Structure formats: structure tokens, C-alpha cells
Coordinates of C-alpha atoms in Angstrom, one line a residue:
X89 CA -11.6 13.2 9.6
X90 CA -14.4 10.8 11.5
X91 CA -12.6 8.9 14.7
X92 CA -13.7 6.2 16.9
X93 CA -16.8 5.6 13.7
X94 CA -17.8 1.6 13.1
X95 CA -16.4 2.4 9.5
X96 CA -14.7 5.8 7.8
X97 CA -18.1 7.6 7.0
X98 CA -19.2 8.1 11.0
X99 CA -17.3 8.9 13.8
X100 CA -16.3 12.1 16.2
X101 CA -15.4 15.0 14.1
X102 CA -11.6 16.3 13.9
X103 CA -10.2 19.2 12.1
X104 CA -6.3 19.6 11.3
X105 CA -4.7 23.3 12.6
X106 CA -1.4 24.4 13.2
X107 CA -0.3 20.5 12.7
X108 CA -2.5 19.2 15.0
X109 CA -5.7 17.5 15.2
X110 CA -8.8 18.6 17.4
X111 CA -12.5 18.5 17.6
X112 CA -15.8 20.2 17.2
X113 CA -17.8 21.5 19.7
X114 CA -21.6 20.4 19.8
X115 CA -23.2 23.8 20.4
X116 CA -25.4 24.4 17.6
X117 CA -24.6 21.4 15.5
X118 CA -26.8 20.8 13.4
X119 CA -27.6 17.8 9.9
X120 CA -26.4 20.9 7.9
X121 CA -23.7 21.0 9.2
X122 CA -23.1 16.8 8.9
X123 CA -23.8 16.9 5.8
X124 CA -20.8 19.5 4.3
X125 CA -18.4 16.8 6.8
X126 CA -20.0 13.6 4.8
X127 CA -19.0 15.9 1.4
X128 CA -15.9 16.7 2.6
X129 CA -14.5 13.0 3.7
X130 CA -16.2 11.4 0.2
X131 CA -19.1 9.9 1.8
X132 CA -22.9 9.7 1.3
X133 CA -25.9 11.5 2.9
X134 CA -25.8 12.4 5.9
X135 CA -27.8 10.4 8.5
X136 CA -27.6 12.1 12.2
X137 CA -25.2 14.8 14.0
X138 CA -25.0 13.0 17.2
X139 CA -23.3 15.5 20.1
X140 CA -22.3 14.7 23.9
X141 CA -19.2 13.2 22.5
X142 CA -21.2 10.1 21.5
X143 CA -18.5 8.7 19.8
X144 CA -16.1 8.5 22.8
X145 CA -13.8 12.2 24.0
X146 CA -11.4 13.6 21.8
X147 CA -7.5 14.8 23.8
X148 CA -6.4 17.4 21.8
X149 CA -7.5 21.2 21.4
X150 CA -10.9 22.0 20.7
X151 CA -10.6 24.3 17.3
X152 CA -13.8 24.9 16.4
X153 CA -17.4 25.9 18.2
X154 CA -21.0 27.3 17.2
X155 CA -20.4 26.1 13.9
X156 CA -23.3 27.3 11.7
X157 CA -23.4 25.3 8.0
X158 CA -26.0 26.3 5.4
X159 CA -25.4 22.9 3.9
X160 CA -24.0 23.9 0.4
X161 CA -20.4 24.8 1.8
X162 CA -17.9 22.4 -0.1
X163 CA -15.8 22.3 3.2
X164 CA -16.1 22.8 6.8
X165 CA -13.6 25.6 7.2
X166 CA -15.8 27.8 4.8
X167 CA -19.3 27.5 7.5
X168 CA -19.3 30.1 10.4
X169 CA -17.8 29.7 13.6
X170 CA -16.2 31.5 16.6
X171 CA -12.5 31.6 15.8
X172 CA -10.0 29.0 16.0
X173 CA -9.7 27.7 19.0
X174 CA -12.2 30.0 21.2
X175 CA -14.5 27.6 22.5
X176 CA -16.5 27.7 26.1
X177 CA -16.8 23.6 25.6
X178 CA -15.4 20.6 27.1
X179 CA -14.9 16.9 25.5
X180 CA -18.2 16.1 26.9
X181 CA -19.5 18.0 23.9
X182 CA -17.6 16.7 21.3
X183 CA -19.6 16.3 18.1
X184 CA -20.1 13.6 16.2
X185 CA -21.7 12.7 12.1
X186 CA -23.0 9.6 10.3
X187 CA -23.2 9.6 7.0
X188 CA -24.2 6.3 4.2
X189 CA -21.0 4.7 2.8
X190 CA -23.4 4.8 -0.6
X191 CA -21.7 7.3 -3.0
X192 CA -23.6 9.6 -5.4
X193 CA -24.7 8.8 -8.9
X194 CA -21.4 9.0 -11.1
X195 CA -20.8 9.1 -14.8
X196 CA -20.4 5.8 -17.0
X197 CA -16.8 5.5 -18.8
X198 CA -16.3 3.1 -21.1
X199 CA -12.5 1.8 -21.3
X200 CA -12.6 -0.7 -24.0
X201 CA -13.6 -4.5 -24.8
X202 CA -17.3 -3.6 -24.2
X203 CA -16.2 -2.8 -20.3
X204 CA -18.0 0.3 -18.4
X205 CA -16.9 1.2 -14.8
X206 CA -20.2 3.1 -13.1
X207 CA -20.9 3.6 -9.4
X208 CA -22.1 1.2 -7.0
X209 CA -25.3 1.5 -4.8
X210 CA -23.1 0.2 -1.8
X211 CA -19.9 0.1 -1.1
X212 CA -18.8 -3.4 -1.2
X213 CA -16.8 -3.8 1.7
X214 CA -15.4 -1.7 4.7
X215 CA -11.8 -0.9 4.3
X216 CA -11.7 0.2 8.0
X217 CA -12.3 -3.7 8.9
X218 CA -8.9 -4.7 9.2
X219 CA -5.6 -3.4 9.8
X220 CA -1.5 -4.1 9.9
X221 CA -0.3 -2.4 13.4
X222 CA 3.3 -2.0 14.7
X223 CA 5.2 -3.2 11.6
X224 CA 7.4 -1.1 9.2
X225 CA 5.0 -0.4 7.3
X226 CA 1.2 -0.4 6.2
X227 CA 1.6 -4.0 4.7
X228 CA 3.2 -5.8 7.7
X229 CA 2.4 -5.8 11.2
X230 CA 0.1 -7.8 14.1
X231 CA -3.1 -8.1 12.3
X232 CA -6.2 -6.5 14.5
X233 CA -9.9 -6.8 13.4
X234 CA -12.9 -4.1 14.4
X235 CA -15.9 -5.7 15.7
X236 CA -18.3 -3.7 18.2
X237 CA -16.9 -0.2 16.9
X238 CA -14.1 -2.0 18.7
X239 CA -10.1 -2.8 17.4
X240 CA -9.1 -6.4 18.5
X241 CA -6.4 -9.0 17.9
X242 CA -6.3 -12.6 16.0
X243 CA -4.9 -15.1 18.1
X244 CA -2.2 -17.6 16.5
X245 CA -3.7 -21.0 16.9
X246 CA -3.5 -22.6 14.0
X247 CA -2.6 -19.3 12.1
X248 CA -0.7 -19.9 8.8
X249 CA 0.3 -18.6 5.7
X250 CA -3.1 -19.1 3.9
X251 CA -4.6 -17.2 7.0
X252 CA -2.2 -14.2 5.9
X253 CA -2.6 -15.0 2.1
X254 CA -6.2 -13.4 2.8
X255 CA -5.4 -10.8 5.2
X256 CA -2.8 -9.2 2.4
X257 CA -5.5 -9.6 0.0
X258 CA -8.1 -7.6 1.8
X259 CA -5.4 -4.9 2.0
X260 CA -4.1 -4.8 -1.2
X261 CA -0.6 -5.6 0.1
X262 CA -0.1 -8.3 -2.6
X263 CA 1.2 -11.6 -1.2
X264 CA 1.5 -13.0 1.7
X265 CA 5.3 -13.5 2.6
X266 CA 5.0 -15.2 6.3
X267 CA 2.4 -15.5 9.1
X268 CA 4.3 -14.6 12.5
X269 CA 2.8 -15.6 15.6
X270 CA 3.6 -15.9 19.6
X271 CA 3.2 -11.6 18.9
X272 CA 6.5 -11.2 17.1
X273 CA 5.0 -7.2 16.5
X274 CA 4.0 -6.9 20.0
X275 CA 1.2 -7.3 22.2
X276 CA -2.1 -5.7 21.6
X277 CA -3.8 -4.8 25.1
X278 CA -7.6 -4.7 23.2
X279 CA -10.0 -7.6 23.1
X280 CA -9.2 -10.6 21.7
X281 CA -11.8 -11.2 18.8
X282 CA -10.7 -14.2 16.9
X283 CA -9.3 -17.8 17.4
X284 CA -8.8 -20.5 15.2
X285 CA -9.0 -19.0 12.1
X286 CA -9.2 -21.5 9.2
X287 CA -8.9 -20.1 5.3
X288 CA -8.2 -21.9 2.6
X289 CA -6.5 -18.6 0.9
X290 CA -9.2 -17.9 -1.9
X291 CA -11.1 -16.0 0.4
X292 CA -11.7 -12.2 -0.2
X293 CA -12.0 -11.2 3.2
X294 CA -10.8 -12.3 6.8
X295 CA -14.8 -12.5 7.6
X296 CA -15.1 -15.0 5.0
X297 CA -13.0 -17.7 6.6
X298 CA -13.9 -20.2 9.5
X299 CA -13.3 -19.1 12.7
X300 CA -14.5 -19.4 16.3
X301 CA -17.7 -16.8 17.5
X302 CA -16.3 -13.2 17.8
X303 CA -14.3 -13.0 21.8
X304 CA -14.5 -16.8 22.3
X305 CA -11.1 -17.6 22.5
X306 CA -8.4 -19.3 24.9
X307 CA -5.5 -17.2 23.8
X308 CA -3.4 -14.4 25.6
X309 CA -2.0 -11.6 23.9
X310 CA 1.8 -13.2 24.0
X311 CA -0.1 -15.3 20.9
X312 CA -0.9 -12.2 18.3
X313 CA -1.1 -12.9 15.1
X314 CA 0.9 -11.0 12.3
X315 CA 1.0 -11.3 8.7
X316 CA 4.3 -9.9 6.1
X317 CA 3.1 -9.0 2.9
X318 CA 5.3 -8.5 -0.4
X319 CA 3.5 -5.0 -1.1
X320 CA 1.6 -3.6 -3.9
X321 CA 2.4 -5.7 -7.2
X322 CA 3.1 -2.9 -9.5
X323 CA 6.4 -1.4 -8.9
X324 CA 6.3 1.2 -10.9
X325 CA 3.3 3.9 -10.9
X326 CA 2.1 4.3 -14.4
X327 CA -0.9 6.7 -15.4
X328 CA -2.7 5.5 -18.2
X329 CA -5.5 7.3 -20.0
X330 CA -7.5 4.2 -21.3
X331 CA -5.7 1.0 -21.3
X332 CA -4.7 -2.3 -19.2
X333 CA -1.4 -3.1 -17.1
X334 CA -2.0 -6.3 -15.1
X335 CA 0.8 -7.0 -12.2
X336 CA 1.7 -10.7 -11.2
X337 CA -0.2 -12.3 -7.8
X338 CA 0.2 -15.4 -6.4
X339 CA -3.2 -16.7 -6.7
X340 CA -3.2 -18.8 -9.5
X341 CA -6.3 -17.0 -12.0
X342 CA -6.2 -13.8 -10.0
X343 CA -4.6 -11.2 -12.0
X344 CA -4.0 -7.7 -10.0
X345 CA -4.3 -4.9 -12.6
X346 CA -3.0 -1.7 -10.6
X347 CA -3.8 2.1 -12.4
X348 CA -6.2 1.2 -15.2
X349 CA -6.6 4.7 -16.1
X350 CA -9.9 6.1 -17.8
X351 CA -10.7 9.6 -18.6
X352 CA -11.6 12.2 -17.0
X353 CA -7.9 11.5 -15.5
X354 CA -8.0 9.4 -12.4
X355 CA -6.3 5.7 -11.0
X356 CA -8.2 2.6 -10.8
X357 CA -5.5 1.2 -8.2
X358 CA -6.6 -2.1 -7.7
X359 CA -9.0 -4.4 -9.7
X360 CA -9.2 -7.7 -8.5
X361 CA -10.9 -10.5 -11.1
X362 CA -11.8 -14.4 -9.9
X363 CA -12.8 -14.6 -13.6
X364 CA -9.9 -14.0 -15.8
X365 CA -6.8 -16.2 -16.3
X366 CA -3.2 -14.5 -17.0
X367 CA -1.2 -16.3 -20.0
X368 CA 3.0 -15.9 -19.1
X369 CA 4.3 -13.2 -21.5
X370 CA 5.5 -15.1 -24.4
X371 CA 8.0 -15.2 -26.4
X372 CA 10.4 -14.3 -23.3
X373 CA 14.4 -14.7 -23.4
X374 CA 14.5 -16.7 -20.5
X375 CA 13.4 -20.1 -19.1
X376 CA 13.5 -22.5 -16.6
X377 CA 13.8 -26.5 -17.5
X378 CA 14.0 -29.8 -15.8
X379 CA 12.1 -28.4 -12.9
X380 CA 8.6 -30.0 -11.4
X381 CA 6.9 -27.3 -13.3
X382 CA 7.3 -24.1 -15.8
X383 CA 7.9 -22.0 -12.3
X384 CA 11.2 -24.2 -11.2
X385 CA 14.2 -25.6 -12.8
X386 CA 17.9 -24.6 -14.1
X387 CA 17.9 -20.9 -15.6
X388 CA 18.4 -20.7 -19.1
X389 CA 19.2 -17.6 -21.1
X390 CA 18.6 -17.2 -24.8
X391 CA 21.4 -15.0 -26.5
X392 CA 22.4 -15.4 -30.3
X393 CA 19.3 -17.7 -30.9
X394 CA 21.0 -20.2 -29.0
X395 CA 19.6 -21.2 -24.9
X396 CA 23.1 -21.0 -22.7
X397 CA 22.7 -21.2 -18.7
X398 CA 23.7 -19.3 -15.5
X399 CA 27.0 -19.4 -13.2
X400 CA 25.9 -19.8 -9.7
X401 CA 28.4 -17.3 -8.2
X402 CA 27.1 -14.5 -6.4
X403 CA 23.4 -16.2 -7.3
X404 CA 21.0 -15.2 -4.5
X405 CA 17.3 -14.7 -4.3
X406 CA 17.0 -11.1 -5.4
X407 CA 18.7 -12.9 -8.7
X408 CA 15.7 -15.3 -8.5
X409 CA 13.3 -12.9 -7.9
X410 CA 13.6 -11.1 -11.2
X411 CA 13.6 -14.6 -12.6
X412 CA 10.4 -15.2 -11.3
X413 CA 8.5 -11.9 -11.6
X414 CA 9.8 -12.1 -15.5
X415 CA 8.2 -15.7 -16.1
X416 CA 4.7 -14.1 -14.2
X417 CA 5.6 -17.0 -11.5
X418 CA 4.9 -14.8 -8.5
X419 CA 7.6 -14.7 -6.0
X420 CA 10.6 -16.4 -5.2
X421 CA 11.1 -18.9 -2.9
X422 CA 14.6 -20.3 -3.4
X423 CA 17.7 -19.8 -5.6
X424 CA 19.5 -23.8 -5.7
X425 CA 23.2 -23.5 -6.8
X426 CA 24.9 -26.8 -7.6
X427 CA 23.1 -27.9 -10.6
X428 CA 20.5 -29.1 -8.7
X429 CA 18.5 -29.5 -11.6
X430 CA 20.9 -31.1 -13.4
X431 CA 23.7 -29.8 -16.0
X432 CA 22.9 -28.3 -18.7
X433 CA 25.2 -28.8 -22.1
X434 CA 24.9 -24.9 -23.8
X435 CA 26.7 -22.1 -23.5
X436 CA 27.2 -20.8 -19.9
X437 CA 26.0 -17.1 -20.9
X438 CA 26.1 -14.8 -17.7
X439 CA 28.1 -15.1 -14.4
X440 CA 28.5 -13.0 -11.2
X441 CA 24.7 -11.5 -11.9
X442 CA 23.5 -8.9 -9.2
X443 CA 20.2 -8.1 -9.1
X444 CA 18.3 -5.7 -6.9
X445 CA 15.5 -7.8 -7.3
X446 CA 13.3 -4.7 -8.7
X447 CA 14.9 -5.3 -12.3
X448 CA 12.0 -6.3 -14.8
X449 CA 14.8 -8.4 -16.8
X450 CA 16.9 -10.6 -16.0
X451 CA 19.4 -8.8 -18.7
X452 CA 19.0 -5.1 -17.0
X453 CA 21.1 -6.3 -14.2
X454 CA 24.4 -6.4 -13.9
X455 CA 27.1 -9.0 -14.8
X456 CA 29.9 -10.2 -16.6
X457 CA 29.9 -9.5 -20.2
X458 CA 27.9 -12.3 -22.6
X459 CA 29.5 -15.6 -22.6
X460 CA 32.7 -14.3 -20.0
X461 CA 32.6 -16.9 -17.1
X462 CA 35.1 -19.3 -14.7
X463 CA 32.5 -21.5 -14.5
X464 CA 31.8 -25.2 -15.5
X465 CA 27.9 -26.8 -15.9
X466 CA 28.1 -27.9 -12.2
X467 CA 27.6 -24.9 -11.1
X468 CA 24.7 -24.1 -12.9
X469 CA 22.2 -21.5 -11.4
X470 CA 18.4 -22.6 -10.5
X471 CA 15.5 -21.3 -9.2
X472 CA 12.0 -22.6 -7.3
X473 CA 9.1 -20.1 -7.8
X474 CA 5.5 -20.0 -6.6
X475 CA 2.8 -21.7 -8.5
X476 CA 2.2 -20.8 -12.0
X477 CA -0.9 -18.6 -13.4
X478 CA -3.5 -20.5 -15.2
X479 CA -3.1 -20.0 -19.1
X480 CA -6.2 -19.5 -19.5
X481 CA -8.0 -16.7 -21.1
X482 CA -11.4 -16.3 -19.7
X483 CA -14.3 -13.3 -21.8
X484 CA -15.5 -11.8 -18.9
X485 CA -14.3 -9.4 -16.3
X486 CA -15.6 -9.0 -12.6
X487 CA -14.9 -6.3 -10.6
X488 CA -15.9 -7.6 -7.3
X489 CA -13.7 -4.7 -5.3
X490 CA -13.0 -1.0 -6.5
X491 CA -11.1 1.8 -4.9
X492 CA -10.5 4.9 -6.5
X493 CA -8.2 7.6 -5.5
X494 CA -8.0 11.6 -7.0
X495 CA -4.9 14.0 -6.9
X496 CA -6.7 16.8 -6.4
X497 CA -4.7 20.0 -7.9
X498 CA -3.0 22.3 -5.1
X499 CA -3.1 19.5 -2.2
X500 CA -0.1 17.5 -3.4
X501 CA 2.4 20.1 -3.0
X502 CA 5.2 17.2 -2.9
X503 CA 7.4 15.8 -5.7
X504 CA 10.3 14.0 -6.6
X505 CA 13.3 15.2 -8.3
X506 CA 16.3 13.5 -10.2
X507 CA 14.9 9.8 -9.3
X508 CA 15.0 7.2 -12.5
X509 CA 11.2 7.5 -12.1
X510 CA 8.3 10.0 -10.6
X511 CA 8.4 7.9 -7.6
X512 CA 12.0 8.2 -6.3
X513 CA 14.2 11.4 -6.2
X514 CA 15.5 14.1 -4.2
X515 CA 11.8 15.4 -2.0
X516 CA 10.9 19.2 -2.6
X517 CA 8.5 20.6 -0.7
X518 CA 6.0 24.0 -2.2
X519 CA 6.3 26.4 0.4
X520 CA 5.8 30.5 -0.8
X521 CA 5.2 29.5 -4.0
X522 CA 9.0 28.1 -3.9
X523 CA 10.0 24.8 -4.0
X524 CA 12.8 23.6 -1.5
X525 CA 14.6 20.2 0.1
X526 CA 14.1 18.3 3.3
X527 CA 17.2 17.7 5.3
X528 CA 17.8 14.2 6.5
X529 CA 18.2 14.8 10.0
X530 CA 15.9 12.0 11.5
X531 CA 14.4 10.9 8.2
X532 CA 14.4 7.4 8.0
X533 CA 11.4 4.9 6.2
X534 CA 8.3 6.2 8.1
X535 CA 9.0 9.6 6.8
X536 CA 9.3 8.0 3.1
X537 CA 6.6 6.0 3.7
X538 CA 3.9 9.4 4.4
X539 CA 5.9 10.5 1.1
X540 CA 5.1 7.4 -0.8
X541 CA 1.7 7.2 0.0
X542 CA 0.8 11.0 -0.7
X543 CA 2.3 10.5 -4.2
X544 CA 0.5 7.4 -4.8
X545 CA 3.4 5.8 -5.2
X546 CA 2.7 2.4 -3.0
X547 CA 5.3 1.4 -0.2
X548 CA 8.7 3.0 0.7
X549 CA 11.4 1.2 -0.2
X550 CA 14.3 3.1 0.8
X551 CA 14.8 7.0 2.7
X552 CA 18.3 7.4 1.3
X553 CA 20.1 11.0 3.0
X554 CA 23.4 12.5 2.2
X555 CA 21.6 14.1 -1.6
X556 CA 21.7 11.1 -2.7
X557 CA 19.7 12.6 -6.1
X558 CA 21.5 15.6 -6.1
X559 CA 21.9 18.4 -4.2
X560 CA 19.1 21.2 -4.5
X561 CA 19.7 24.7 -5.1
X562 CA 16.7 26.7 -3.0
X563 CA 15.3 27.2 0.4
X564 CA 15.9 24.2 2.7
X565 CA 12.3 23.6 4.1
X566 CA 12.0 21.5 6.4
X567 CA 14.3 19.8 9.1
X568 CA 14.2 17.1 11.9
X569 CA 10.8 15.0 10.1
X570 CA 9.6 12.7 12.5
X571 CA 6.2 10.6 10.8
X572 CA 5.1 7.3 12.3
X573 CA 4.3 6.7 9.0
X574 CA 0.4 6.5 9.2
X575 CA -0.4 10.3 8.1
X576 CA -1.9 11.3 5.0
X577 CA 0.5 13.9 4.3
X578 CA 3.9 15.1 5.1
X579 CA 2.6 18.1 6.5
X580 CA 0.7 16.1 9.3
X581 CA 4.0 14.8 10.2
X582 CA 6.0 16.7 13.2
X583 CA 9.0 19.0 11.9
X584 CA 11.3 22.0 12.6
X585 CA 10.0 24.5 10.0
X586 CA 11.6 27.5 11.7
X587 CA 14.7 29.2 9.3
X588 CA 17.5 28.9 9.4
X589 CA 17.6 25.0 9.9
X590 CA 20.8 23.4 10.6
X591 CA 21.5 22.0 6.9
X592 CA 23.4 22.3 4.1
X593 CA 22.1 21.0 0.5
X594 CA 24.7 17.4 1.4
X595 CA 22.1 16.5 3.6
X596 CA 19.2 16.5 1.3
X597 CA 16.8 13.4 1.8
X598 CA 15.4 11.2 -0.8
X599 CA 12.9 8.5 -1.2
X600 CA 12.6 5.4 -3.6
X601 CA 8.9 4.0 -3.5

């Protein structure tokens, strides 16, 4: 990896060794030696191999020294060099790399409706510009900005929910649920780099928005701001070899289509297009009426060919969100009980519904059988959703931000067993050319989290213990996982490894994503 860089493609080098990160000595290094780094981290050509720990001292060990790259190596580990961890260097000496953030030429695929996804010259933004710290996970937390190679906090004045509505955005973290000031994640203790940020929400970037001169402020660090996101749209992680699957935002004419997939196999995960309207998926078998617009009103079921309502017992807003994600109305925002818009005169159809709020349907969750209730129209069930898509189709597509992410063969060795899906189960480790379990001493949502992330499977939603998918029947792995949740990999993450570990196959951890 490249620390301390202005973006991800410079920075001092580290290498990962017996679980822990350290750096590269400067003697002898060398642009041949940058440039098998800039391969190896997915950047461009390399520019300069700066040394003297010009990109500030690593802490840890000091694995590797003399290094001696002919250039061609496909990774680092494969140049010459003195062995692991012999070294006669300090941190003084810690060496550095640039590289361009342009990519190499790349094929054209062609994925339908005239559409080809190629390369672009330059990357079009810097993902290492902003960040969530200190929250529960990567799409919450107090939001800190880099400016002068330098991490820095937003101060609260006049911070609101349009303010965050951009920062989730930017981070692919879907929409923006509240905008927390007065440092509810904390303080930060770096500079303070903006104040009175002012976006109307259709921004695509924090930069884009109005704000006072980077450091002129007249803010403490008791006002950090924060932003809570909803997440990635898509809960489910579908692989698609050619083909469309277009998730529900909240910006009204910004559909979010999450793992278009093309061929050779890879995952589009997030295309993001100003220029196409989403049309609600109709016919549908539910509807809301007498409401301000499509997205509010009384819930109505259709069952028998005949539109019945809902008992408000038990009604809640995980109810209403499945309401709303089914009608494409973005979240939910409340769930009125009362007929509060009015009574209907139907059928009452469903009572005592409970939802998850991760059903797709409002018919997969659970309730009374159809028609069984001990309710009257008063109690009719209602719910208030955010605004409405446009319904209109537009021709073209613009891609105006593209990531792409590879499971490369052999690294994942991670999976999910028993879940309903690829992305929840009991997790097995490969370890000997053996799968085994985890034990759920200590694992909590951090650890799920490194989990989620390595399986491309968005955020953690749960870490549940006690084999919750089953009990496994092999080696027990690993024991005592402690991740802070921002690794890469569950290996980076701090564990008891040594057999035997304390654990019996009851104690087997699982993970939902």
C-alpha cells in the first residue's frame, strides 16, 4: 500500500508480513523498482521513487531493504532484497513512489443498446478525497476532507441534510439519512478545513458545493460535522454477465445501477447517470392513495383482483420501508396509523405485518393469513415516502463516475455457508487447503464488516454467533477476531490462530451483509 500520498497512487511504501504492516528501506531504490509498486496497487506509470522518508516516517518494522527491481516483476515480493526484516536503516530512509492515477489502454466491451464501457485518460475523481471516520461503519461517521496531503474536519455551521445528501453520494453510501453535528462521532484533533458549507444536494462532489476558503473557519472541533448514510442501494449482490439492475436512490432522475456485469467477468459496482429517468415498476400489487403524491397515502393491497387495505397493528417503519423501496419511492420516512389518510371502504387484507425491512415485497413478510384481521377501516395503515422518481425515460446514458473492482482467483480465500444468499452464512476460512469456522469470541460488526467488504458484498448488517447457520464440521480456524473494520481482508485483522483454540462448532460466527 502507498501511505501519507495526496491520493492512492503516491505515498510511503508498506508491505504486509506476519500480519503487520512495515516499510521499505531507501537504499538502492530505484524508478524500477516504483514502477512494479505502481503495477501492483492498479496505478499508472510511474513518476519518481522519492527516499528520505519524504512522505513523512513509517512506526512499524522495517521488512524490506536493497530492494533491486528489474521493472517487469508483477509484484514487489518477487524483486531481490535482503531478507525479511534484516535491514541496517532507520525511518529516515523510508521510501516513497508516485505513480499517474491514468490507467493503461483497456479493451472495449460492448453491453447492449449501442453502450461500450472503455478506459478513461484520467481518472475522474479522487476517491481518497473524503472520508466517514469513527462511525459503525464505512458509510457513517464525522466526515473529514484531505487538502494539503492533509486529513481535516467540516465544521457544522449551517450543515444539513443536503450537505450529507452529497457527501453519501461521493461515497457511494446511497442516501443520506441525517447530518449530525456539535461532533456527535467525536472530535477530530486535525485542521479544520471547511465552514459554511452550502449544497443544494445535486452536487457530485463535496468540492462542488459553496463553502468558505480552505482553513478559514470560526469553528472548534466540539462542532464536527457527520453524515449517516442508508448504505449501498442494492441489497443483494447479483453477478450479471451482460445485463442491467438499477437500485432505488433518492435523487429524483438519478438511478444507481450497482453490478452491471460485462464479460470478461468483472462488477461495474456503481454507475451513476444525471441523464436517465427511472419509471416505478408497473403493474405492482400494491399502492398508496389519498396521499399528497404517488410516494404517500393509505396502503392498499391488491389480492383476488380486488384493492383491500392494511391493519395498523404492529405497523412500524421497517413495514413502510418495504412499502417504499417496492413503489421505487426511496426511503421511508414515516409509517401514520389512524387512518390518517382517511378510511378506505375494501377489504382489510393483511394485519399484524412484520417486516425486516429488507423484504423486496410487501407479501414476503410475515402476517396473518389473507383477509384474517380484528381490525375496522380506522385503523387503517399509511405510509410517507421520499420524493418520487421522474417517469421519464431519457435515450442516453452518462457515465460520469466508474469504479471497477476484480476477485482475483486464490486472494479471496473467504466464503459464506448455509446463508439464504452468497452474502450471509456461516464464515469458513481456506487454511491448508482446508476450509474451517471462526469462533465468535469477540466477533461483533467490525469483524463482519472486513468480511463484507472482501466478498463484495456491501455493508454488514448483522455478526450473528452461537452457529447461527449451522454448525461446521472441520478445523476451527480462527479465534478471538478483533478488526476495526477498515482492513481489506480478514487476514489483516488481529486473531489467535494458534490450535487448539478454545471453541466448539456452537460458537461458530456468521455474517449477513
Amino acid at each position: 500500500r502507498l501511505v501519507n500520498g495526496s491520493s492512492f497512487c503516491s505515498g510511503r511504501v508498506e508491505v504486509f508480513h506476519n500480519g503487520e504492516w512495515g516499510t521499505v528501506c531507501d537504499d538502492n531504490w530505484s524508478l524500477e523498482d516504483a514502477k512494479v509498486v505502481c503495477r501492483e496497487v492498479g496505478c499508472g506509470q510511474e513518476l519518481s521513487a522519492p527516499s528520505g522518508a519524504a512522505f513523512g516516517q513509517g512506526s512499524g518494522p522495517i521488512w524490506l531493504d536493497e530492494v533491486t527491481c528489474a521493472g517487469t516483476e508483477a509484484a514487489l515480493s518477487l524483486c531481490w532484497a535482503r531478507s525479511w526484516g534484516s535491514h541496517n536503516c532507520n525511518h529516515g530512509e523510508d521510501a516513497g513512489v508516485e505513480c499517474t492515477v491514468c490507467f493503461p489502454p483497456c479493451a472495449l466491451f460492448s453491453f447492449g443498446y449501442n453502450a461500450v464501457a472503455s478506459n478513461s485518460q484520467k481518472y475522474s475523481g479522487d476517491p481518497m478525497a473524503l472520508q466517514l471516520v469513527d462511525g459503525p461503519h464505512r458509510c457513517a461517521g464525522r466526515v473529514e476532507v484531505l487538502h494539503q496531503e492533509e486529513w481535516g474536519t467540516v465544521c457544522d455551521d449551517g450543515w444539513d441534510l443536503q450537505d450529507a445528501e452529497v457527501v453519501c453520494w461521493q461515497l457511494g453510501c446511497g442516501a443520506a439519512v441525517a447530518a449530525p453535528g456539535f461532533a456527535h462521532f467525536g472530535r477530530g484533533r486535525d485542521p479544520i478545513w471547511l465552514d459554511e458549507v452550502n449544497c443544494t444536494g445535486t452536487e457530485s462532489a463535496l468540492s462542488e458545493c459553496r463553502a468558505k476558503p480552505k482553513g478559514v473557519h470560526k469553528c472548534h472541533h466540539g462542532e464536527d460535522a457527520g453524515a449517516v448514510c442508508s448504505g449501498s442501494c442494492c441489497s443483494s449482490a447479483d453477478e450479471l454477465l451482460g445485463g442491467y439492475q438499477y437500485c432505488r436512490s433518492s435523487r429524483t432522475g438519478f438511478p444507481y445501477a450497482e453490478h452491471v456485469g460485462i464479460h470478461p467477468p468483472a462488477h461495474i459496482q456503481h454507475l451513476l447517470s444525471p441523464s436517465l429517468g427511472l419509471a416505478p415498476q408497473d403493474p405492482t400489487d400494491v399502492r398508496l392513495v389519498n396521499g399528497s403524491n404517488r410516494c404517500s397515502g393509505r396502503v392498499e393491497v391488491l389480492h383476488n383482483q380486488r384493492w383491500g387495505s392494511v391493519c395498523d397493528d404492529n405497523w412500524d417503519l421497517d413495514d413502510a420501508e418495504v412499502v417504499c423501496q417496492q413503489l421505487g419511492c426511496g426511503m421511508a420516512v414515516a409509517a401514520p396509523p389512524r387512518a390518517q389518510f382517511g378510511m378506505g371502504h375494501e377489504p382489510i387484507w393483511l394485519d399484524d405485518v412484520n417486516c425486516t425491512g429488507t423484504e423486496a415485497t410487501l407479501s414476503e413478510c410475515r402476517a396473518r393469513p389473507w383477509g384474517e384481521s380484528n381490525c375496522n377501516h380506522q385503523e387503517d395503515a399509511s405510509v410517507v415516502c421520499q420524493a418520487p422518481y421522474s417517469n421519464a425515460w431519457a435515450r442516453n446514458i452518462y457515465v460520469f463516475d466508474l469504479h471497477m473492482s476484480f476477485i482475483i482467483p486464490g486472494l479471496a480465500q473467504l466464503r459464506l455457508v448455509n446463508g439464504s444468499s452468497r452474502c450471509s452464512g456461516r464464515v469458513e476460512v481456506l487454511r491448508n487447503q482446508q476450509w474451517g469456522t471462526v469462533c465468535d469470541n469477540g466477533w461483533d460488526l467490525n469483524d463482519a464488516e472486513v468480511v463484507c467488504q472482501q466478498m463484495v458484498c456491501g455493508v454488514a448488517v448483522s455478526a450473528p454467533g452461537s452457529a447461527h447457520f449451522g454448525p461446521g464440521s472441520n478445523h476451527i480456524w480462527l479465534g478471538e477476531v478483533e478488526c476495526t473494520g477498515a482492513e481489506v481482508t480478514l487476514s489483516e485483522c488481529r486473531s489467535r490462530m494458534e490450535e487448539p483454540i478454545n471453541c466448539h462448532h456452537g460458537e461458530d460466527a456468521g455474517v449477513v451483509c
